[in-house]
């Protein structure tokens, strides 16, 4: 929307604009889950409904483009209208709410339903894997019963792929079949049986060596990571201070603007009084009488308060 010329205040007004403009991520509600905070995108149906980026990626019916050249909206909400109209059919097993649209566990025929952000908040596994096409991805979510196994499986696959890339593990060769459909080379066949010699099966194929033990991370790398984290914290503090300074400058600017408006109004009043001195004197006399009445009404209260204070001091002396 920013590329189309829409300002940030029109997209989501900031919090400092006062009552009616709460701003931030709490000013919108996700259509697919009950969570409030997070990164949001709008649907492309013109309804100005918002959805979390995580919900849009992990729901199989919605699509969010990851290319920066494409539009920044989410499509596919029309496929979820039936589920959004009757949410009680799919209750989240984490928050126990029938709100929005849930997803199912990606393991086999597991029927556990949950919101993606609810599952992530409870430590369930949300996996991102490479798709069959170049540049495509698969988004899988697993419940509490299958998260640990799938997380360990993906970790072992990543470690094995890293070792294969470094050449530490030999790539297993696929067996070659003969032209007449005979078993692959190295496999036992009845054609290899010889009555004149003792039967000896061929030796088994060489097994893939086990993964080497995990190498400890160098202390220099840990120190470099700690320095980068320290720089990040420092930059975040500077950013917070700059944001506070910007808000203070905006408050001062608005205060000076009100002062200018008040000065202009006072100048207009004085000009009107100079144009008609009699009317101006009458209005000034009325204002003076009102001020005197207010002061006279405040005098008894002040005297009574002073007398009460003197009485309290006398009691304290006794």
PDB file of N, CA and C in Angstrom, residues 133-237:
ATOM      1  N   UNK A 133       9.102 -27.144  -6.938  1.00  0.00           N
ATOM      2  CA  UNK A 133       9.505 -26.179  -7.950  1.00  0.00           C
ATOM      3  C   UNK A 133      10.562 -25.243  -7.375  1.00  0.00           C
ATOM      4  N   UNK A 134      11.311 -24.647  -8.273  1.00  0.00           N
ATOM      5  CA  UNK A 134      12.354 -23.720  -7.855  1.00  0.00           C
ATOM      6  C   UNK A 134      11.727 -22.455  -7.250  1.00  0.00           C
ATOM      7  N   UNK A 135      12.168 -22.076  -6.070  1.00  0.00           N
ATOM      8  CA  UNK A 135      11.646 -20.886  -5.404  1.00  0.00           C
ATOM      9  C   UNK A 135      10.357 -21.093  -4.654  1.00  0.00           C
ATOM     10  N   UNK A 136       9.842 -22.324  -4.599  1.00  0.00           N
ATOM     11  CA  UNK A 136       8.599 -22.604  -3.875  1.00  0.00           C
ATOM     12  C   UNK A 136       8.919 -23.241  -2.526  1.00  0.00           C
ATOM     13  N   UNK A 137       7.971 -23.115  -1.609  1.00  0.00           N
ATOM     14  CA  UNK A 137       8.163 -23.617  -0.250  1.00  0.00           C
ATOM     15  C   UNK A 137       6.905 -24.356   0.209  1.00  0.00           C
ATOM     16  N   UNK A 138       7.120 -25.277   1.142  1.00  0.00           N
ATOM     17  CA  UNK A 138       6.019 -26.005   1.777  1.00  0.00           C
ATOM     18  C   UNK A 138       5.975 -25.622   3.250  1.00  0.00           C
ATOM     19  N   UNK A 139       4.770 -25.283   3.718  1.00  0.00           N
ATOM     20  CA  UNK A 139       4.581 -24.852   5.095  1.00  0.00           C
ATOM     21  C   UNK A 139       3.793 -25.946   5.828  1.00  0.00           C
ATOM     22  N   UNK A 140       4.460 -26.619   6.781  1.00  0.00           N
ATOM     23  CA  UNK A 140       3.878 -27.722   7.527  1.00  0.00           C
ATOM     24  C   UNK A 140       3.788 -27.347   9.002  1.00  0.00           C
ATOM     25  N   UNK A 141       2.729 -27.796   9.655  1.00  0.00           N
ATOM     26  CA  UNK A 141       2.512 -27.559  11.083  1.00  0.00           C
ATOM     27  C   UNK A 141       2.173 -28.887  11.746  1.00  0.00           C
ATOM     28  N   UNK A 142       2.747 -29.113  12.925  1.00  0.00           N
ATOM     29  CA  UNK A 142       2.573 -30.380  13.621  1.00  0.00           C
ATOM     30  C   UNK A 142       2.113 -30.134  15.052  1.00  0.00           C
ATOM     31  N   UNK A 143       1.302 -31.054  15.551  1.00  0.00           N
ATOM     32  CA  UNK A 143       0.750 -30.940  16.900  1.00  0.00           C
ATOM     33  C   UNK A 143       1.791 -31.372  17.927  1.00  0.00           C
ATOM     34  N   UNK A 144       1.380 -31.403  19.200  1.00  0.00           N
ATOM     35  CA  UNK A 144       2.315 -31.742  20.274  1.00  0.00           C
ATOM     36  C   UNK A 144       2.794 -33.188  20.174  1.00  0.00           C
ATOM     37  N   UNK A 145       1.964 -34.090  19.645  1.00  0.00           N
ATOM     38  CA  UNK A 145       2.342 -35.502  19.569  1.00  0.00           C
ATOM     39  C   UNK A 145       3.365 -35.786  18.477  1.00  0.00           C
ATOM     40  N   UNK A 146       3.475 -34.920  17.463  1.00  0.00           N
ATOM     41  CA  UNK A 146       4.359 -35.188  16.330  1.00  0.00           C
ATOM     42  C   UNK A 146       5.416 -34.106  16.124  1.00  0.00           C
ATOM     43  N   UNK A 147       5.438 -33.067  16.951  1.00  0.00           N
ATOM     44  CA  UNK A 147       6.382 -31.966  16.740  1.00  0.00           C
ATOM     45  C   UNK A 147       7.815 -32.399  16.990  1.00  0.00           C
ATOM     46  N   UNK A 148       8.069 -33.105  18.095  1.00  0.00           N
ATOM     47  CA  UNK A 148       9.444 -33.468  18.433  1.00  0.00           C
ATOM     48  C   UNK A 148      10.064 -34.389  17.380  1.00  0.00           C
ATOM     49  N   UNK A 149       9.300 -35.378  16.921  1.00  0.00           N
ATOM     50  CA  UNK A 149       9.842 -36.311  15.928  1.00  0.00           C
ATOM     51  C   UNK A 149      10.141 -35.611  14.609  1.00  0.00           C
ATOM     52  N   UNK A 150       9.239 -34.742  14.157  1.00  0.00           N
ATOM     53  CA  UNK A 150       9.462 -34.040  12.900  1.00  0.00           C
ATOM     54  C   UNK A 150      10.596 -33.025  13.016  1.00  0.00           C
ATOM     55  N   UNK A 151      10.710 -32.383  14.174  1.00  0.00           N
ATOM     56  CA  UNK A 151      11.812 -31.431  14.371  1.00  0.00           C
ATOM     57  C   UNK A 151      13.154 -32.155  14.342  1.00  0.00           C
ATOM     58  N   UNK A 152      13.240 -33.322  15.005  1.00  0.00           N
ATOM     59  CA  UNK A 152      14.476 -34.104  14.983  1.00  0.00           C
ATOM     60  C   UNK A 152      14.774 -34.620  13.576  1.00  0.00           C
ATOM     61  N   UNK A 153      13.750 -35.019  12.846  1.00  0.00           N
ATOM     62  CA  UNK A 153      13.941 -35.515  11.478  1.00  0.00           C
ATOM     63  C   UNK A 153      14.494 -34.417  10.573  1.00  0.00           C
ATOM     64  N   UNK A 154      13.942 -33.212  10.656  1.00  0.00           N
ATOM     65  CA  UNK A 154      14.443 -32.116   9.832  1.00  0.00           C
ATOM     66  C   UNK A 154      15.849 -31.706  10.247  1.00  0.00           C
ATOM     67  N   UNK A 155      16.151 -31.771  11.548  1.00  0.00           N
ATOM     68  CA  UNK A 155      17.497 -31.418  11.997  1.00  0.00           C
ATOM     69  C   UNK A 155      18.524 -32.408  11.461  1.00  0.00           C
ATOM     70  N   UNK A 156      18.210 -33.719  11.509  1.00  0.00           N
ATOM     71  CA  UNK A 156      19.133 -34.722  10.978  1.00  0.00           C
ATOM     72  C   UNK A 156      19.293 -34.583   9.464  1.00  0.00           C
ATOM     73  N   UNK A 157      18.198 -34.274   8.772  1.00  0.00           N
ATOM     74  CA  UNK A 157      18.298 -34.093   7.313  1.00  0.00           C
ATOM     75  C   UNK A 157      19.171 -32.894   6.977  1.00  0.00           C
ATOM     76  N   UNK A 158      19.052 -31.810   7.748  1.00  0.00           N
ATOM     77  CA  UNK A 158      19.881 -30.635   7.493  1.00  0.00           C
ATOM     78  C   UNK A 158      21.352 -30.922   7.776  1.00  0.00           C
ATOM     79  N   UNK A 159      21.646 -31.661   8.857  1.00  0.00           N
ATOM     80  CA  UNK A 159      23.033 -32.008   9.157  1.00  0.00           C
ATOM     81  C   UNK A 159      23.619 -32.923   8.087  1.00  0.00           C
ATOM     82  N   UNK A 160      22.834 -33.891   7.633  1.00  0.00           N
ATOM     83  CA  UNK A 160      23.332 -34.790   6.580  1.00  0.00           C
ATOM     84  C   UNK A 160      23.557 -34.034   5.268  1.00  0.00           C
ATOM     85  N   UNK A 161      22.670 -33.093   4.948  1.00  0.00           N
ATOM     86  CA  UNK A 161      22.861 -32.309   3.725  1.00  0.00           C
ATOM     87  C   UNK A 161      24.120 -31.451   3.823  1.00  0.00           C
ATOM     88  N   UNK A 162      24.378 -30.899   5.033  1.00  0.00           N
ATOM     89  CA  UNK A 162      25.596 -30.103   5.204  1.00  0.00           C
ATOM     90  C   UNK A 162      26.850 -30.967   5.046  1.00  0.00           C
ATOM     91  N   UNK A 163      26.823 -32.195   5.580  1.00  0.00           N
ATOM     92  CA  UNK A 163      27.967 -33.096   5.430  1.00  0.00           C
ATOM     93  C   UNK A 163      28.149 -33.533   3.984  1.00  0.00           C
ATOM     94  N   UNK A 164      27.041 -33.765   3.279  1.00  0.00           N
ATOM     95  CA  UNK A 164      27.150 -34.116   1.853  1.00  0.00           C
ATOM     96  C   UNK A 164      27.737 -32.966   1.049  1.00  0.00           C
ATOM     97  N   UNK A 165      27.357 -31.723   1.410  1.00  0.00           N
ATOM     98  CA  UNK A 165      27.900 -30.572   0.690  1.00  0.00           C
ATOM     99  C   UNK A 165      29.394 -30.420   0.937  1.00  0.00           C
ATOM    100  N   UNK A 166      29.867 -30.804   2.125  1.00  0.00           N
ATOM    101  CA  UNK A 166      31.288 -30.731   2.437  1.00  0.00           C
ATOM    102  C   UNK A 166      32.072 -31.953   1.969  1.00  0.00           C
ATOM    103  N   UNK A 167      31.377 -32.975   1.466  1.00  0.00           N
ATOM    104  CA  UNK A 167      32.047 -34.176   0.994  1.00  0.00           C
ATOM    105  C   UNK A 167      32.472 -35.125   2.084  1.00  0.00           C
ATOM    106  N   UNK A 168      31.911 -34.987   3.287  1.00  0.00           N
ATOM    107  CA  UNK A 168      32.287 -35.870   4.392  1.00  0.00           C
ATOM    108  C   UNK A 168      31.558 -37.192   4.352  1.00  0.00           C
ATOM    109  N   UNK A 169      30.419 -37.269   3.667  1.00  0.00           N
ATOM    110  CA  UNK A 169      29.639 -38.493   3.560  1.00  0.00           C
ATOM    111  C   UNK A 169      29.518 -38.838   2.084  1.00  0.00           C
ATOM    112  N   UNK A 170      29.914 -40.048   1.653  1.00  0.00           N
ATOM    113  CA  UNK A 170      29.801 -40.402   0.223  1.00  0.00           C
ATOM    114  C   UNK A 170      28.350 -40.523  -0.204  1.00  0.00           C
ATOM    115  N   UNK A 171      28.091 -40.078  -1.410  1.00  0.00           N
ATOM    116  CA  UNK A 171      26.740 -40.170  -1.958  1.00  0.00           C
ATOM    117  C   UNK A 171      26.482 -41.595  -2.411  1.00  0.00           C
ATOM    118  N   UNK A 172      25.438 -42.280  -1.907  1.00  0.00           N
ATOM    119  CA  UNK A 172      25.185 -43.673  -2.321  1.00  0.00           C
ATOM    120  C   UNK A 172      24.768 -43.737  -3.788  1.00  0.00           C
ATOM    121  N   UNK A 173      25.342 -44.712  -4.531  1.00  0.00           N
ATOM    122  CA  UNK A 173      25.022 -44.886  -5.941  1.00  0.00           C
ATOM    123  C   UNK A 173      23.800 -45.772  -6.093  1.00  0.00           C
ATOM    124  N   UNK A 174      22.945 -45.426  -7.045  1.00  0.00           N
ATOM    125  CA  UNK A 174      21.747 -46.223  -7.314  1.00  0.00           C
ATOM    126  C   UNK A 174      22.132 -47.497  -8.053  1.00  0.00           C
ATOM    127  N   UNK A 175      21.549 -48.664  -7.736  1.00  0.00           N
ATOM    128  CA  UNK A 175      21.885 -49.919  -8.438  1.00  0.00           C
ATOM    129  C   UNK A 175      21.417 -49.875  -9.888  1.00  0.00           C
ATOM    130  N   UNK A 176      22.198 -50.462 -10.751  1.00  0.00           N
ATOM    131  CA  UNK A 176      21.904 -50.480 -12.180  1.00  0.00           C
ATOM    132  C   UNK A 176      21.262 -51.817 -12.555  1.00  0.00           C
ATOM    133  N   UNK A 177      20.162 -51.755 -13.277  1.00  0.00           N
ATOM    134  CA  UNK A 177      19.463 -52.970 -13.723  1.00  0.00           C
ATOM    135  C   UNK A 177      19.991 -53.393 -15.086  1.00  0.00           C
ATOM    136  N   UNK A 178      19.971 -54.702 -15.356  1.00  0.00           N
ATOM    137  CA  UNK A 178      20.440 -55.224 -16.639  1.00  0.00           C
ATOM    138  C   UNK A 178      19.370 -55.042 -17.702  1.00  0.00           C
ATOM    139  N   UNK A 179      19.748 -55.323 -18.936  1.00  0.00           N
ATOM    140  CA  UNK A 179      18.811 -55.144 -20.041  1.00  0.00           C
ATOM    141  C   UNK A 179      17.659 -56.153 -19.997  1.00  0.00           C
ATOM    142  N   UNK A 180      17.922 -57.360 -19.518  1.00  0.00           N
ATOM    143  CA  UNK A 180      16.894 -58.397 -19.509  1.00  0.00           C
ATOM    144  C   UNK A 180      16.069 -58.405 -18.226  1.00  0.00           C
ATOM    145  N   UNK A 181      16.166 -57.365 -17.447  1.00  0.00           N
ATOM    146  CA  UNK A 181      15.380 -57.298 -16.232  1.00  0.00           C
ATOM    147  C   UNK A 181      15.919 -58.113 -15.100  1.00  0.00           C
ATOM    148  N   UNK A 182      17.209 -58.511 -15.152  1.00  0.00           N
ATOM    149  CA  UNK A 182      17.792 -59.285 -14.085  1.00  0.00           C
ATOM    150  C   UNK A 182      18.049 -58.391 -12.862  1.00  0.00           C
ATOM    151  N   UNK A 183      18.305 -58.998 -11.718  1.00  0.00           N
ATOM    152  CA  UNK A 183      18.582 -58.188 -10.519  1.00  0.00           C
ATOM    153  C   UNK A 183      19.800 -57.317 -10.719  1.00  0.00           C
ATOM    154  N   UNK A 184      19.923 -56.262  -9.954  1.00  0.00           N
ATOM    155  CA  UNK A 184      21.068 -55.355 -10.106  1.00  0.00           C
ATOM    156  C   UNK A 184      22.384 -56.065  -9.830  1.00  0.00           C
ATOM    157  N   UNK A 185      23.440 -55.422 -10.265  1.00  0.00           N
ATOM    158  CA  UNK A 185      24.780 -55.970 -10.071  1.00  0.00           C
ATOM    159  C   UNK A 185      25.085 -56.040  -8.583  1.00  0.00           C
ATOM    160  N   UNK A 186      25.574 -57.180  -8.131  1.00  0.00           N
ATOM    161  CA  UNK A 186      25.888 -57.338  -6.721  1.00  0.00           C
ATOM    162  C   UNK A 186      24.808 -58.041  -5.948  1.00  0.00           C
ATOM    163  N   UNK A 187      23.616 -58.213  -6.514  1.00  0.00           N
ATOM    164  CA  UNK A 187      22.527 -58.901  -5.831  1.00  0.00           C
ATOM    165  C   UNK A 187      22.573 -60.385  -6.162  1.00  0.00           C
ATOM    166  N   UNK A 188      22.056 -61.224  -5.278  1.00  0.00           N
ATOM    167  CA  UNK A 188      22.076 -62.678  -5.477  1.00  0.00           C
ATOM    168  C   UNK A 188      20.966 -63.098  -6.429  1.00  0.00           C
ATOM    169  N   UNK A 189      21.265 -64.002  -7.321  1.00  0.00           N
ATOM    170  CA  UNK A 189      20.319 -64.547  -8.278  1.00  0.00           C
ATOM    171  C   UNK A 189      20.516 -66.049  -8.363  1.00  0.00           C
ATOM    172  N   UNK A 190      19.457 -66.770  -8.748  1.00  0.00           N
ATOM    173  CA  UNK A 190      19.551 -68.220  -8.911  1.00  0.00           C
ATOM    174  C   UNK A 190      20.474 -68.591 -10.046  1.00  0.00           C
ATOM    175  N   UNK A 191      20.699 -67.646 -11.000  1.00  0.00           N
ATOM    176  CA  UNK A 191      21.630 -67.933 -12.089  1.00  0.00           C
ATOM    177  C   UNK A 191      23.062 -68.033 -11.598  1.00  0.00           C
ATOM    178  N   UNK A 192      23.340 -67.433 -10.436  1.00  0.00           N
ATOM    179  CA  UNK A 192      24.698 -67.474  -9.901  1.00  0.00           C
ATOM    180  C   UNK A 192      24.976 -68.735  -9.087  1.00  0.00           C
ATOM    181  N   UNK A 193      23.957 -69.606  -8.909  1.00  0.00           N
ATOM    182  CA  UNK A 193      24.133 -70.806  -8.074  1.00  0.00           C
ATOM    183  C   UNK A 193      24.926 -71.850  -8.843  1.00  0.00           C
ATOM    184  N   UNK A 194      25.942 -72.370  -8.218  1.00  0.00           N
ATOM    185  CA  UNK A 194      26.821 -73.374  -8.829  1.00  0.00           C
ATOM    186  C   UNK A 194      26.829 -74.611  -7.949  1.00  0.00           C
ATOM    187  N   UNK A 195      26.442 -75.761  -8.536  1.00  0.00           N
ATOM    188  CA  UNK A 195      26.390 -76.996  -7.751  1.00  0.00           C
ATOM    189  C   UNK A 195      27.767 -77.489  -7.372  1.00  0.00           C
ATOM    190  N   UNK A 196      28.774 -77.145  -8.188  1.00  0.00           N
ATOM    191  CA  UNK A 196      30.103 -77.667  -7.941  1.00  0.00           C
ATOM    192  C   UNK A 196      30.812 -76.974  -6.793  1.00  0.00           C
ATOM    193  N   UNK A 197      30.302 -75.852  -6.388  1.00  0.00           N
ATOM    194  CA  UNK A 197      30.970 -75.088  -5.319  1.00  0.00           C
ATOM    195  C   UNK A 197      29.983 -74.852  -4.199  1.00  0.00           C
ATOM    196  N   UNK A 198      30.500 -74.592  -3.038  1.00  0.00           N
ATOM    197  CA  UNK A 198      29.649 -74.271  -1.905  1.00  0.00           C
ATOM    198  C   UNK A 198      28.933 -72.947  -2.143  1.00  0.00           C
ATOM    199  N   UNK A 199      27.701 -72.892  -1.705  1.00  0.00           N
ATOM    200  CA  UNK A 199      26.910 -71.662  -1.899  1.00  0.00           C
ATOM    201  C   UNK A 199      27.413 -70.572  -0.955  1.00  0.00           C
ATOM    202  N   UNK A 200      27.780 -69.442  -1.524  1.00  0.00           N
ATOM    203  CA  UNK A 200      28.227 -68.294  -0.750  1.00  0.00           C
ATOM    204  C   UNK A 200      27.518 -67.047  -1.277  1.00  0.00           C
ATOM    205  N   UNK A 201      26.640 -66.432  -0.490  1.00  0.00           N
ATOM    206  CA  UNK A 201      25.960 -65.215  -0.956  1.00  0.00           C
ATOM    207  C   UNK A 201      26.947 -64.068  -1.098  1.00  0.00           C
ATOM    208  N   UNK A 202      26.621 -63.137  -1.940  1.00  0.00           N
ATOM    209  CA  UNK A 202      27.524 -61.990  -2.128  1.00  0.00           C
ATOM    210  C   UNK A 202      27.615 -61.160  -0.852  1.00  0.00           C
ATOM    211  N   UNK A 203      28.714 -60.465  -0.664  1.00  0.00           N
ATOM    212  CA  UNK A 203      28.865 -59.640   0.554  1.00  0.00           C
ATOM    213  C   UNK A 203      27.857 -58.494   0.538  1.00  0.00           C
ATOM    214  N   UNK A 204      27.419 -58.083   1.717  1.00  0.00           N
ATOM    215  CA  UNK A 204      26.457 -56.969   1.775  1.00  0.00           C
ATOM    216  C   UNK A 204      27.085 -55.657   1.312  1.00  0.00           C
ATOM    217  N   UNK A 205      26.214 -54.771   0.851  1.00  0.00           N
ATOM    218  CA  UNK A 205      26.686 -53.460   0.393  1.00  0.00           C
ATOM    219  C   UNK A 205      27.204 -52.653   1.585  1.00  0.00           C
ATOM    220  N   UNK A 206      28.169 -51.797   1.285  1.00  0.00           N
ATOM    221  CA  UNK A 206      28.761 -50.963   2.343  1.00  0.00           C
ATOM    222  C   UNK A 206      27.710 -49.979   2.884  1.00  0.00           C
ATOM    223  N   UNK A 207      27.565 -49.971   4.192  1.00  0.00           N
ATOM    224  CA  UNK A 207      26.579 -49.087   4.820  1.00  0.00           C
ATOM    225  C   UNK A 207      27.099 -47.650   4.868  1.00  0.00           C
ATOM    226  N   UNK A 208      26.170 -46.754   4.879  1.00  0.00           N
ATOM    227  CA  UNK A 208      26.537 -45.329   4.978  1.00  0.00           C
ATOM    228  C   UNK A 208      27.078 -45.067   6.372  1.00  0.00           C
ATOM    229  N   UNK A 209      28.249 -44.486   6.504  1.00  0.00           N
ATOM    230  CA  UNK A 209      28.812 -44.252   7.836  1.00  0.00           C
ATOM    231  C   UNK A 209      27.918 -43.338   8.662  1.00  0.00           C
ATOM    232  N   UNK A 210      27.962 -43.564   9.955  1.00  0.00           N
ATOM    233  CA  UNK A 210      27.149 -42.737  10.859  1.00  0.00           C
ATOM    234  C   UNK A 210      27.680 -41.315  10.895  1.00  0.00           C
ATOM    235  N   UNK A 211      26.839 -40.423  11.364  1.00  0.00           N
ATOM    236  CA  UNK A 211      27.226 -39.023  11.448  1.00  0.00           C
ATOM    237  C   UNK A 211      28.315 -38.845  12.502  1.00  0.00           C
ATOM    238  N   UNK A 212      29.307 -38.019  12.215  1.00  0.00           N
ATOM    239  CA  UNK A 212      30.354 -37.770  13.215  1.00  0.00           C
ATOM    240  C   UNK A 212      29.788 -36.975  14.380  1.00  0.00           C
ATOM    241  N   UNK A 213      30.449 -37.013  15.512  1.00  0.00           N
ATOM    242  CA  UNK A 213      29.958 -36.228  16.658  1.00  0.00           C
ATOM    243  C   UNK A 213      29.940 -34.738  16.348  1.00  0.00           C
ATOM    244  N   UNK A 214      29.034 -34.062  16.974  1.00  0.00           N
ATOM    245  CA  UNK A 214      28.874 -32.634  16.737  1.00  0.00           C
ATOM    246  C   UNK A 214      30.120 -31.874  17.195  1.00  0.00           C
ATOM    247  N   UNK A 215      30.621 -31.023  16.320  1.00  0.00           N
ATOM    248  CA  UNK A 215      31.844 -30.265  16.605  1.00  0.00           C
ATOM    249  C   UNK A 215      31.492 -29.068  17.478  1.00  0.00           C
ATOM    250  N   UNK A 216      32.312 -28.807  18.495  1.00  0.00           N
ATOM    251  CA  UNK A 216      32.087 -27.667  19.365  1.00  0.00           C
ATOM    252  C   UNK A 216      32.379 -26.370  18.616  1.00  0.00           C
ATOM    253  N   UNK A 217      31.611 -25.358  18.907  1.00  0.00           N
ATOM    254  CA  UNK A 217      31.768 -24.065  18.241  1.00  0.00           C
ATOM    255  C   UNK A 217      32.976 -23.345  18.832  1.00  0.00           C
ATOM    256  N   UNK A 218      33.738 -22.717  17.963  1.00  0.00           N
ATOM    257  CA  UNK A 218      34.932 -22.009  18.399  1.00  0.00           C
ATOM    258  C   UNK A 218      34.562 -20.836  19.302  1.00  0.00           C
ATOM    259  N   UNK A 219      35.443 -20.540  20.258  1.00  0.00           N
ATOM    260  CA  UNK A 219      35.185 -19.426  21.183  1.00  0.00           C
ATOM    261  C   UNK A 219      35.180 -18.090  20.463  1.00  0.00           C
ATOM    262  N   UNK A 220      35.989 -17.960  19.404  1.00  0.00           N
ATOM    263  CA  UNK A 220      36.011 -16.695  18.655  1.00  0.00           C
ATOM    264  C   UNK A 220      34.675 -16.438  17.966  1.00  0.00           C
ATOM    265  N   UNK A 221      34.051 -17.508  17.468  1.00  0.00           N
ATOM    266  CA  UNK A 221      32.750 -17.339  16.816  1.00  0.00           C
ATOM    267  C   UNK A 221      31.705 -16.918  17.836  1.00  0.00           C
ATOM    268  N   UNK A 222      31.746 -17.527  19.027  1.00  0.00           N
ATOM    269  CA  UNK A 222      30.807 -17.141  20.069  1.00  0.00           C
ATOM    270  C   UNK A 222      31.009 -15.690  20.482  1.00  0.00           C
ATOM    271  N   UNK A 223      32.264 -15.250  20.562  1.00  0.00           N
ATOM    272  CA  UNK A 223      32.535 -13.859  20.914  1.00  0.00           C
ATOM    273  C   UNK A 223      32.024 -12.906  19.840  1.00  0.00           C
ATOM    274  N   UNK A 224      32.193 -13.281  18.567  1.00  0.00           N
ATOM    275  CA  UNK A 224      31.688 -12.427  17.490  1.00  0.00           C
ATOM    276  C   UNK A 224      30.171 -12.332  17.532  1.00  0.00           C
ATOM    277  N   UNK A 225      29.507 -13.458  17.825  1.00  0.00           N
ATOM    278  CA  UNK A 225      28.039 -13.442  17.928  1.00  0.00           C
ATOM    279  C   UNK A 225      27.602 -12.563  19.083  1.00  0.00           C
ATOM    280  N   UNK A 226      28.328 -12.647  20.225  1.00  0.00           N
ATOM    281  CA  UNK A 226      27.978 -11.808  21.379  1.00  0.00           C
ATOM    282  C   UNK A 226      28.153 -10.329  21.060  1.00  0.00           C
ATOM    283  N   UNK A 227      29.215  -9.982  20.314  1.00  0.00           N
ATOM    284  CA  UNK A 227      29.418  -8.582  19.943  1.00  0.00           C
ATOM    285  C   UNK A 227      28.304  -8.086  19.021  1.00  0.00           C
ATOM    286  N   UNK A 228      27.885  -8.930  18.087  1.00  0.00           N
ATOM    287  CA  UNK A 228      26.793  -8.528  17.196  1.00  0.00           C
ATOM    288  C   UNK A 228      25.493  -8.334  17.967  1.00  0.00           C
ATOM    289  N   UNK A 229      25.216  -9.229  18.927  1.00  0.00           N
ATOM    290  CA  UNK A 229      24.006  -9.063  19.737  1.00  0.00           C
ATOM    291  C   UNK A 229      24.080  -7.778  20.569  1.00  0.00           C
ATOM    292  N   UNK A 230      25.279  -7.461  21.081  1.00  0.00           N
ATOM    293  CA  UNK A 230      25.430  -6.221  21.847  1.00  0.00           C
ATOM    294  C   UNK A 230      25.185  -5.003  20.963  1.00  0.00           C
ATOM    295  N   UNK A 231      25.673  -5.041  19.719  1.00  0.00           N
ATOM    296  CA  UNK A 231      25.422  -3.929  18.796  1.00  0.00           C
ATOM    297  C   UNK A 231      23.931  -3.800  18.485  1.00  0.00           C
ATOM    298  N   UNK A 232      23.272  -4.935  18.347  1.00  0.00           N
ATOM    299  CA  UNK A 232      21.837  -4.894  18.057  1.00  0.00           C
ATOM    300  C   UNK A 232      21.082  -4.250  19.211  1.00  0.00           C
ATOM    301  N   UNK A 233      21.419  -4.649  20.456  1.00  0.00           N
ATOM    302  CA  UNK A 233      20.756  -4.043  21.611  1.00  0.00           C
ATOM    303  C   UNK A 233      21.034  -2.544  21.675  1.00  0.00           C
ATOM    304  N   UNK A 234      22.285  -2.147  21.356  1.00  0.00           N
ATOM    305  CA  UNK A 234      22.623  -0.724  21.378  1.00  0.00           C
ATOM    306  C   UNK A 234      21.817   0.047  20.335  1.00  0.00           C
ATOM    307  N   UNK A 235      21.716  -0.509  19.131  1.00  0.00           N
ATOM    308  CA  UNK A 235      20.942   0.164  18.077  1.00  0.00           C
ATOM    309  C   UNK A 235      19.464   0.231  18.432  1.00  0.00           C
ATOM    310  N   UNK A 236      18.945  -0.805  19.086  1.00  0.00           N
ATOM    311  CA  UNK A 236      17.552  -0.761  19.507  1.00  0.00           C
ATOM    312  C   UNK A 236      17.321   0.327  20.550  1.00  0.00           C
ATOM    313  N   UNK A 237      18.283   0.505  21.474  1.00  0.00           N
ATOM    314  CA  UNK A 237      18.158   1.586  22.444  1.00  0.00           C
ATOM    315  C   UNK A 237      18.202   2.951  21.799  1.00  0.00           C
TER     316      UNK A 237
END
